[in-house]
JSON list of C-alpha atoms in Angstrom, two decimals:
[
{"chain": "A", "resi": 81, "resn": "UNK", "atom": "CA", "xyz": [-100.33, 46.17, 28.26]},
{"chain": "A", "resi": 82, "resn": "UNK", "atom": "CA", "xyz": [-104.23, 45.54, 27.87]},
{"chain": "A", "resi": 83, "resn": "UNK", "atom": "CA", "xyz": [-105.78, 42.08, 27.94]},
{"chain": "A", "resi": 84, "resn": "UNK", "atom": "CA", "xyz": [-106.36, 40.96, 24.61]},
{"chain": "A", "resi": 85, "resn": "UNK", "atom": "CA", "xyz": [-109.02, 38.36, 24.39]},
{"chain": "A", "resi": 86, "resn": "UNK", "atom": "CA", "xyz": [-109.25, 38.26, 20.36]},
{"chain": "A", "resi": 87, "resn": "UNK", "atom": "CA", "xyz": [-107.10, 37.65, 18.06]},
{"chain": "A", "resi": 88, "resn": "UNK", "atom": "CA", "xyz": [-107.94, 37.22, 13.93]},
{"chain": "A", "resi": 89, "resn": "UNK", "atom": "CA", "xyz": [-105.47, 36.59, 10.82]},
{"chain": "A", "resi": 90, "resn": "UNK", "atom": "CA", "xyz": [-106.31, 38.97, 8.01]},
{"chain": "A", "resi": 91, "resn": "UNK", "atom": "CA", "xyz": [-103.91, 40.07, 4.40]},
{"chain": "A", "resi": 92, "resn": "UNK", "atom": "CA", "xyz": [-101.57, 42.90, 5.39]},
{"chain": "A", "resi": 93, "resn": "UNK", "atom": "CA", "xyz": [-102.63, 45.51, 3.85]},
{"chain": "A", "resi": 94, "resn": "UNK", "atom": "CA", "xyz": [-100.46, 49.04, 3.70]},
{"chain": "A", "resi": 95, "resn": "UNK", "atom": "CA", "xyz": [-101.54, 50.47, 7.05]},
{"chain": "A", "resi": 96, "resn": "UNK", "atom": "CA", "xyz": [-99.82, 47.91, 9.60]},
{"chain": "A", "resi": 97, "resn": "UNK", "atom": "CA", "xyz": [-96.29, 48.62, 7.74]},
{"chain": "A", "resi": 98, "resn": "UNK", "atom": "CA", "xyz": [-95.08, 50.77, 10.81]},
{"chain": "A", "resi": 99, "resn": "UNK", "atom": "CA", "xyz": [-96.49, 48.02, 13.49]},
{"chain": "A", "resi": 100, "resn": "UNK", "atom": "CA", "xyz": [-94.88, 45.68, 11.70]},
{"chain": "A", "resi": 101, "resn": "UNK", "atom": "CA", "xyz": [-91.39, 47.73, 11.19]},
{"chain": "A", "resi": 102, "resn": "UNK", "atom": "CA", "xyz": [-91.25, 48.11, 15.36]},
{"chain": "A", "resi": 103, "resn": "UNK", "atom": "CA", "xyz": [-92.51, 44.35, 16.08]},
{"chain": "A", "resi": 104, "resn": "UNK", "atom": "CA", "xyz": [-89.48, 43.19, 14.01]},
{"chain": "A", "resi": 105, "resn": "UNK", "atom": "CA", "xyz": [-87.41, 45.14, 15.69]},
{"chain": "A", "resi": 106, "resn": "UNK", "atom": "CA", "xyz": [-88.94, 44.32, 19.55]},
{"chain": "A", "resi": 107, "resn": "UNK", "atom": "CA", "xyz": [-88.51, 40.63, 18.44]},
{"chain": "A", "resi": 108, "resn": "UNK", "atom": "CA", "xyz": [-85.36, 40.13, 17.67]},
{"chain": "A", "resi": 109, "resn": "UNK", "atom": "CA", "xyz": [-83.82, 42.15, 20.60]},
{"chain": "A", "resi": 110, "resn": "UNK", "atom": "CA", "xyz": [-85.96, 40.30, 22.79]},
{"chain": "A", "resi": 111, "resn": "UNK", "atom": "CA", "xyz": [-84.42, 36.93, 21.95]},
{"chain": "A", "resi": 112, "resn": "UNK", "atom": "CA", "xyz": [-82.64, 35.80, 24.74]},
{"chain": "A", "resi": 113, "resn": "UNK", "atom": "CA", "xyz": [-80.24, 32.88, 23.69]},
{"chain": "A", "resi": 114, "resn": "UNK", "atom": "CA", "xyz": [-76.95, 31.97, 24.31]},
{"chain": "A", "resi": 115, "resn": "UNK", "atom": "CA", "xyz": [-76.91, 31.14, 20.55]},
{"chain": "A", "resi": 116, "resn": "UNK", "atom": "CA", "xyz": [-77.28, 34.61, 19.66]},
{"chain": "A", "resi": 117, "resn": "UNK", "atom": "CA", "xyz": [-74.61, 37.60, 20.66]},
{"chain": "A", "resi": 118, "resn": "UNK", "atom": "CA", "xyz": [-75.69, 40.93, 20.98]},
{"chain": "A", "resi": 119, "resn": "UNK", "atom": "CA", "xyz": [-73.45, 41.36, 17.95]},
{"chain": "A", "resi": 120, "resn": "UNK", "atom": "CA", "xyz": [-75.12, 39.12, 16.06]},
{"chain": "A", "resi": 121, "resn": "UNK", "atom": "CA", "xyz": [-78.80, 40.71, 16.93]},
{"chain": "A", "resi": 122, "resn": "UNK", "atom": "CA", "xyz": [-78.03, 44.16, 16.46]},
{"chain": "A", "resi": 123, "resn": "UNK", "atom": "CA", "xyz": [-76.63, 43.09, 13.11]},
{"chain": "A", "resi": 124, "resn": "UNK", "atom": "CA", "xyz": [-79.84, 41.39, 12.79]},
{"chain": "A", "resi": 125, "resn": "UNK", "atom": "CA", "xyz": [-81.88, 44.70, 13.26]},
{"chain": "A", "resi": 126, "resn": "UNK", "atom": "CA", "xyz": [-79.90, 47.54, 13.96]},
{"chain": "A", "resi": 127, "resn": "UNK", "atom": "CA", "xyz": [-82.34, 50.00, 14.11]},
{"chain": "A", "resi": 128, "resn": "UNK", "atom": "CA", "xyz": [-86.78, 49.56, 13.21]},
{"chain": "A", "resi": 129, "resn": "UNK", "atom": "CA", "xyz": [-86.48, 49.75, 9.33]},
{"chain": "A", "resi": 130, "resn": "UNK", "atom": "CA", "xyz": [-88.98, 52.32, 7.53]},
{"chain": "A", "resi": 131, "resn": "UNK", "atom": "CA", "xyz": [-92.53, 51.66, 6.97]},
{"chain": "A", "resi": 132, "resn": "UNK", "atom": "CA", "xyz": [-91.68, 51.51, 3.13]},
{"chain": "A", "resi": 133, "resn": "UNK", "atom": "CA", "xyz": [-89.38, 49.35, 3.86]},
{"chain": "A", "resi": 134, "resn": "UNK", "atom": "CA", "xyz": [-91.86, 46.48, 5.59]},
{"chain": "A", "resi": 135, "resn": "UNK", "atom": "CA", "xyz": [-94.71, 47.54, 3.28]},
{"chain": "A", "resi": 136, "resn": "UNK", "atom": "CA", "xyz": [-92.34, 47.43, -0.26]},
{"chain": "A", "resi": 137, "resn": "UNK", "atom": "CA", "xyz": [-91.18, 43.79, 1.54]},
{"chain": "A", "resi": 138, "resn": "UNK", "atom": "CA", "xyz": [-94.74, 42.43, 2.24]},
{"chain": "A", "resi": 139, "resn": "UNK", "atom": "CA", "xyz": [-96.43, 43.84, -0.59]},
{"chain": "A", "resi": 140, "resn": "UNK", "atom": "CA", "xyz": [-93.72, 42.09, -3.18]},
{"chain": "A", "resi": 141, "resn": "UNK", "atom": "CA", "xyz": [-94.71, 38.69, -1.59]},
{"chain": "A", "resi": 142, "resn": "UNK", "atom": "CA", "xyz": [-98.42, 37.13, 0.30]},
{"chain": "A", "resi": 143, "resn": "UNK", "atom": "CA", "xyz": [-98.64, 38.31, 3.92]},
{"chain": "A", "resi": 144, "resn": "UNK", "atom": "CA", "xyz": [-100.66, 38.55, 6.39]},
{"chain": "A", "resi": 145, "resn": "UNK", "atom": "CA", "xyz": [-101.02, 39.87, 10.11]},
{"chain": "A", "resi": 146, "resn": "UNK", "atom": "CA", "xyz": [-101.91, 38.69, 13.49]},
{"chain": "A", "resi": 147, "resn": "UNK", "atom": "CA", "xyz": [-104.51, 41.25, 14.99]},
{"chain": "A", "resi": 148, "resn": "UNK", "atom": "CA", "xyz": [-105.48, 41.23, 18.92]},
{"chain": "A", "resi": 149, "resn": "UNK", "atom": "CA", "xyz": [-108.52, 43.23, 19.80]},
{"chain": "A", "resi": 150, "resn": "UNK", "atom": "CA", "xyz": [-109.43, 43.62, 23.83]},
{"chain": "A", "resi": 151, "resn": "UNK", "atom": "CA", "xyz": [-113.07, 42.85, 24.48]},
{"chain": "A", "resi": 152, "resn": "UNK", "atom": "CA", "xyz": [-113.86, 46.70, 25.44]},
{"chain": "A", "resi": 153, "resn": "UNK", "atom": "CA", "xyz": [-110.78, 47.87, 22.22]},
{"chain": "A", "resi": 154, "resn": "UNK", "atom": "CA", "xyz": [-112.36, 49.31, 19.00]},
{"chain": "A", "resi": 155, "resn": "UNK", "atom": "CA", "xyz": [-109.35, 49.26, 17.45]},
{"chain": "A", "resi": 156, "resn": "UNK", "atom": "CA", "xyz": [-106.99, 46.11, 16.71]},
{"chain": "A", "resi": 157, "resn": "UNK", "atom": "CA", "xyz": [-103.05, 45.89, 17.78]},
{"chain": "A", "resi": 158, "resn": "UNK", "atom": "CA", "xyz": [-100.74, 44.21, 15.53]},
{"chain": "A", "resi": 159, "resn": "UNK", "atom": "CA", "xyz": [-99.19, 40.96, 17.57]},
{"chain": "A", "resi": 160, "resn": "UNK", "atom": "CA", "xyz": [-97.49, 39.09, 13.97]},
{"chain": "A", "resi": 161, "resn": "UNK", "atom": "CA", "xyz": [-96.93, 38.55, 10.65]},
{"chain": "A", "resi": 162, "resn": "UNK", "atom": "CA", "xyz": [-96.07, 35.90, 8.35]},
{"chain": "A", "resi": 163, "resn": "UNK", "atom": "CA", "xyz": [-95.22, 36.01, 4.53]},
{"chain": "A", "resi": 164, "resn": "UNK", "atom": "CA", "xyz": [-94.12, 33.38, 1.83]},
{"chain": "A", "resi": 165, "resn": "UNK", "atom": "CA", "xyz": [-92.80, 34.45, -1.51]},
{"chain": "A", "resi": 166, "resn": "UNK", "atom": "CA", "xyz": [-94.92, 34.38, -4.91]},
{"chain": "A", "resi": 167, "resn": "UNK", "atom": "CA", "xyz": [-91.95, 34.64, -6.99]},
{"chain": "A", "resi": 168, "resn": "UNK", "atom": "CA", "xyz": [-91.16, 32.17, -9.57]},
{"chain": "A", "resi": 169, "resn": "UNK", "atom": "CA", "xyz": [-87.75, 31.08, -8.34]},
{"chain": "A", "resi": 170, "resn": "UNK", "atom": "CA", "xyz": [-88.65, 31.70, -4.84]},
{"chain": "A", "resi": 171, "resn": "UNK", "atom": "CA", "xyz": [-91.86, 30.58, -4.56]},
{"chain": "A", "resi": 172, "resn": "UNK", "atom": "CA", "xyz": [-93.15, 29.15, -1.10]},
{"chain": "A", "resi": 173, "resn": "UNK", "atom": "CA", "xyz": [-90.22, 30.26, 0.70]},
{"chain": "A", "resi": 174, "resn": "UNK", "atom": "CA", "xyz": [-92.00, 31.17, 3.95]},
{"chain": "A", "resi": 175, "resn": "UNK", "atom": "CA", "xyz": [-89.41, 34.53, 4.62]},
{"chain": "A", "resi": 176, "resn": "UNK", "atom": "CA", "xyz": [-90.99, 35.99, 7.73]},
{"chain": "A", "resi": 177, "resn": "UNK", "atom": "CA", "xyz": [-92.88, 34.94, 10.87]},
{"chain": "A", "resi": 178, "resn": "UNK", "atom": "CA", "xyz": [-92.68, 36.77, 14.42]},
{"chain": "A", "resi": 179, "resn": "UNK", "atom": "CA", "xyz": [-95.34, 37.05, 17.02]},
{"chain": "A", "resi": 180, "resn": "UNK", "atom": "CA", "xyz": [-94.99, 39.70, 19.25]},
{"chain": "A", "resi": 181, "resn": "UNK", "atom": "CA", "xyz": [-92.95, 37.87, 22.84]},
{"chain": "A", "resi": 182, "resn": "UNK", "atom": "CA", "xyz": [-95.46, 38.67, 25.05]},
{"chain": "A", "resi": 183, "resn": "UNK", "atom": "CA", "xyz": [-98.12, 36.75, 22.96]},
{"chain": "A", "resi": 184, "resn": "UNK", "atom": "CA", "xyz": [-95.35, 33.92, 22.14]},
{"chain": "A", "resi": 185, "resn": "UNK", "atom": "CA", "xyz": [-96.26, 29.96, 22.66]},
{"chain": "A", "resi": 186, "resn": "UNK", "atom": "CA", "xyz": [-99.95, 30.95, 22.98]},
{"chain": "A", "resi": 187, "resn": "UNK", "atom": "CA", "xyz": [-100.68, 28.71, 19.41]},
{"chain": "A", "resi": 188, "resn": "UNK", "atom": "CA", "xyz": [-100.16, 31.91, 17.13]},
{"chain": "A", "resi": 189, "resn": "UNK", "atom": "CA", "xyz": [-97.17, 31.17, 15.29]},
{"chain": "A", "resi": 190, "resn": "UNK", "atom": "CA", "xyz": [-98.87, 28.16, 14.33]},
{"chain": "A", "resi": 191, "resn": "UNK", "atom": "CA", "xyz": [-102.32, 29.85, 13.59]},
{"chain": "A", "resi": 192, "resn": "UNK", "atom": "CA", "xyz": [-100.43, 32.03, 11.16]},
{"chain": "A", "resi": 193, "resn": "UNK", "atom": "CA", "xyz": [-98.26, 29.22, 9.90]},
{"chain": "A", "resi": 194, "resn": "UNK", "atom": "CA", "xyz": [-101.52, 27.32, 9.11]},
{"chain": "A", "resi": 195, "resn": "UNK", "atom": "CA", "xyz": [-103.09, 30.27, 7.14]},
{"chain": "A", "resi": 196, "resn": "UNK", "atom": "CA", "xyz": [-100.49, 30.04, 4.75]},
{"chain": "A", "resi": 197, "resn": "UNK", "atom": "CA", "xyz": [-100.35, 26.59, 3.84]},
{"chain": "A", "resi": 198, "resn": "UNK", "atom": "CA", "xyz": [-104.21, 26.36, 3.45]},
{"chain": "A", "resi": 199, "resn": "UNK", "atom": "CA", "xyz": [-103.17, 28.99, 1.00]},
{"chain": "A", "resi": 200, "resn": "UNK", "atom": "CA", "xyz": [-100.12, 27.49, -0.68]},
{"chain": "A", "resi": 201, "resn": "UNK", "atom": "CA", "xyz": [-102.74, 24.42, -1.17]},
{"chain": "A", "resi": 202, "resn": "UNK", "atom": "CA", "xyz": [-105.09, 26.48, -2.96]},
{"chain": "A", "resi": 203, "resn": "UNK", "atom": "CA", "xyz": [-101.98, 27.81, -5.09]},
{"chain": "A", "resi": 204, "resn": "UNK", "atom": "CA", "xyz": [-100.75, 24.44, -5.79]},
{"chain": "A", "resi": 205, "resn": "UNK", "atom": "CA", "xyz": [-97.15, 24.94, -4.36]},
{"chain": "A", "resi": 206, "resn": "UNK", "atom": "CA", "xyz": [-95.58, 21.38, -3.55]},
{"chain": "A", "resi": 207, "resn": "UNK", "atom": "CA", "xyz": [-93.71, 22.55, -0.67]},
{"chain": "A", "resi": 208, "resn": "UNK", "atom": "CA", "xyz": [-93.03, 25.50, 1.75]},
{"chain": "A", "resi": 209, "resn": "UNK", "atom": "CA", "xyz": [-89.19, 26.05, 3.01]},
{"chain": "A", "resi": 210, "resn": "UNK", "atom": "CA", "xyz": [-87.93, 28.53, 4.91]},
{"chain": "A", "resi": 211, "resn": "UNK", "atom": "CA", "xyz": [-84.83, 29.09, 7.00]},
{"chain": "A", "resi": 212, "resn": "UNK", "atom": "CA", "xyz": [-85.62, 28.64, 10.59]},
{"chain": "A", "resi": 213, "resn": "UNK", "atom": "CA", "xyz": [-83.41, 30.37, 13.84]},
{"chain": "A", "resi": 214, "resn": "UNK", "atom": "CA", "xyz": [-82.87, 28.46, 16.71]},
{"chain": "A", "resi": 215, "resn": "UNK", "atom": "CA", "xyz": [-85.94, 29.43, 18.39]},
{"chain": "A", "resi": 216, "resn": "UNK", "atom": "CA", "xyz": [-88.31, 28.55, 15.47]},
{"chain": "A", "resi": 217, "resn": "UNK", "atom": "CA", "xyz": [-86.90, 25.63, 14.66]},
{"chain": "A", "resi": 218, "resn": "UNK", "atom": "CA", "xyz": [-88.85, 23.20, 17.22]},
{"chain": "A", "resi": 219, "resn": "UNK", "atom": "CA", "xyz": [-92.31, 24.79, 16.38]},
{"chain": "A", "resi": 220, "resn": "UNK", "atom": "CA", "xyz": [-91.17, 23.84, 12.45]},
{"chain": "A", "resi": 221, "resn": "UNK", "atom": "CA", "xyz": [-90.10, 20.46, 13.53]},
{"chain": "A", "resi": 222, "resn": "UNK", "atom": "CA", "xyz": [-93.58, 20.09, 15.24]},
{"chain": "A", "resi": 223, "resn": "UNK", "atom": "CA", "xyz": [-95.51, 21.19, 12.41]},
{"chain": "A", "resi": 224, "resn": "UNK", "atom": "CA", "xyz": [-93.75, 18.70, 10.09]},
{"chain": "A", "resi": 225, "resn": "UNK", "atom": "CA", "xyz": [-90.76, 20.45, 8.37]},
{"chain": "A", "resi": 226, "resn": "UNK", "atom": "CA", "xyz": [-87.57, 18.86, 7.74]},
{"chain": "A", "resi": 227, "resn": "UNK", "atom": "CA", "xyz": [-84.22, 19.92, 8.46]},
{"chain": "A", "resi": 228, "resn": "UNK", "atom": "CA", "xyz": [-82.22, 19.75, 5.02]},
{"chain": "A", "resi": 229, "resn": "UNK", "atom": "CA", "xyz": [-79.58, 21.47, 6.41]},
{"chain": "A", "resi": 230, "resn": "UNK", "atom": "CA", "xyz": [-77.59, 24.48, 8.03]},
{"chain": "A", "resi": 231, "resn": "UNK", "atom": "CA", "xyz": [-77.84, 27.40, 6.71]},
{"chain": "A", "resi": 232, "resn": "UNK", "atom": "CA", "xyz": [-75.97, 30.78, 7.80]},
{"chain": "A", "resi": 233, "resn": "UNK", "atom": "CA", "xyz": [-76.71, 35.01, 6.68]},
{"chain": "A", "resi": 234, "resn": "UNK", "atom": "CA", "xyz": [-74.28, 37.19, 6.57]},
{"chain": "A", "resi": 235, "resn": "UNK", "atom": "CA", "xyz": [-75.78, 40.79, 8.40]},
{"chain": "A", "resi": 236, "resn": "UNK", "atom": "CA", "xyz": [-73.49, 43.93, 8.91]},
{"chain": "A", "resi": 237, "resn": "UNK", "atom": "CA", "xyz": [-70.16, 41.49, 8.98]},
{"chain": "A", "resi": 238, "resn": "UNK", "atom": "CA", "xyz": [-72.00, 38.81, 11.98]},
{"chain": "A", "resi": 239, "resn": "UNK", "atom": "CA", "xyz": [-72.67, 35.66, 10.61]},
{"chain": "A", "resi": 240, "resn": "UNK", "atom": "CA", "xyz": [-76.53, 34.44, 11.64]},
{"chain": "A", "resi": 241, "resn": "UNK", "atom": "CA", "xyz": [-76.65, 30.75, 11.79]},
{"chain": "A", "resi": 242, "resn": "UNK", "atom": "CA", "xyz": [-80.02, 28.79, 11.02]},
{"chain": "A", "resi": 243, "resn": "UNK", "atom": "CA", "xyz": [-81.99, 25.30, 9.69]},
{"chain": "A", "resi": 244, "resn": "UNK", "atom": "CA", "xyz": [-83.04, 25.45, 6.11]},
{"chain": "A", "resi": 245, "resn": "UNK", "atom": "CA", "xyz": [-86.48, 23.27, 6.36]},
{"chain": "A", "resi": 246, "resn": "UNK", "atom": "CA", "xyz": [-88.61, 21.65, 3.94]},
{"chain": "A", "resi": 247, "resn": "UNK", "atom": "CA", "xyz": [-92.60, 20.55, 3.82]},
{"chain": "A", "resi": 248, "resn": "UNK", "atom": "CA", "xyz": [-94.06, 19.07, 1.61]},
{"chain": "A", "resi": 249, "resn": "UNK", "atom": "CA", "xyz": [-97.78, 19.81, 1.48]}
]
């Protein structure tokens, strides 16, 4: 993989939904936790989903991507996203946020995170919640959320435990 020495937040926009569709995927089967069977992360993402898909999903909500750009690169590689819903009965429900692993506990996640609730600010939402895995849960922790309780998914019959989190902003 090339050194990346850049890296910028901008809005999704249509043309990342394939990046996006395999960087989902990559993530989640390269989770290594006891907490999670292999069951339970195939289940999770059996297969990438569609560029529709990811672009239908982001488009329907306020994303953005996490771009890395080598010095010597003239074109940018998609490392993350992060969206929270705009729907009234959802509304600042942070749904997705994965950084590629290899670019993992380098600050991104956070970056990303921080993007959005200067946002949700300028929106006037009260609060962002979300439903964090075991892995995210300490960087939420860190950046102030509250655990209001346990929360589980049900994927392809595997049951996907997790931390719904509250912050109020």
């Amino acid at each position: 993989m090339a050194a990346f020495e850049q890296f910028e937040i901008q809005p999704y926009q249509s043309c990342y939904a394939r990046e996006v569709s395999g960087l989902f995927h990559l993530c989640v089967h390269s989770i290594n936790h006891a907490r999670y069977s292999s069951a339970q992360l195939a289940a999770w993402s059996a297969a990438p989903r569609s560029a529709k898909h990811w672009d239908l999903r982001l488009s329907r909500s306020k994303a953005w991507v996490v771009l890395a750009k080598g010095a010597l690169a003239t074109s940018a590689m998609c490392i993350g996203f992060i969206n929270i819903e705009t729907h009234f009965s959802q509304q600042g429900y942070l749904d997705s946020l994965y950084i590629h692993p290899d670019y993992q506990r380098k600050g991104l996640g956070e970056r990303a995170y921080l993007v959005v609730e200067d946002w949700a600010k300028a929106q006037g939402y009260s609060r962002v919640s979300l439903d964090a895995s075991y892995l995210s849960k300490g960087l939420f922790n860190q950046m102030g959320f509250t655990q209001v309780q346990a929360s589980y998914q049900q994927k392809r019959g595997q049951i996907i435990r997790g931390f719904y989190m509250i912050k109020e902003i």
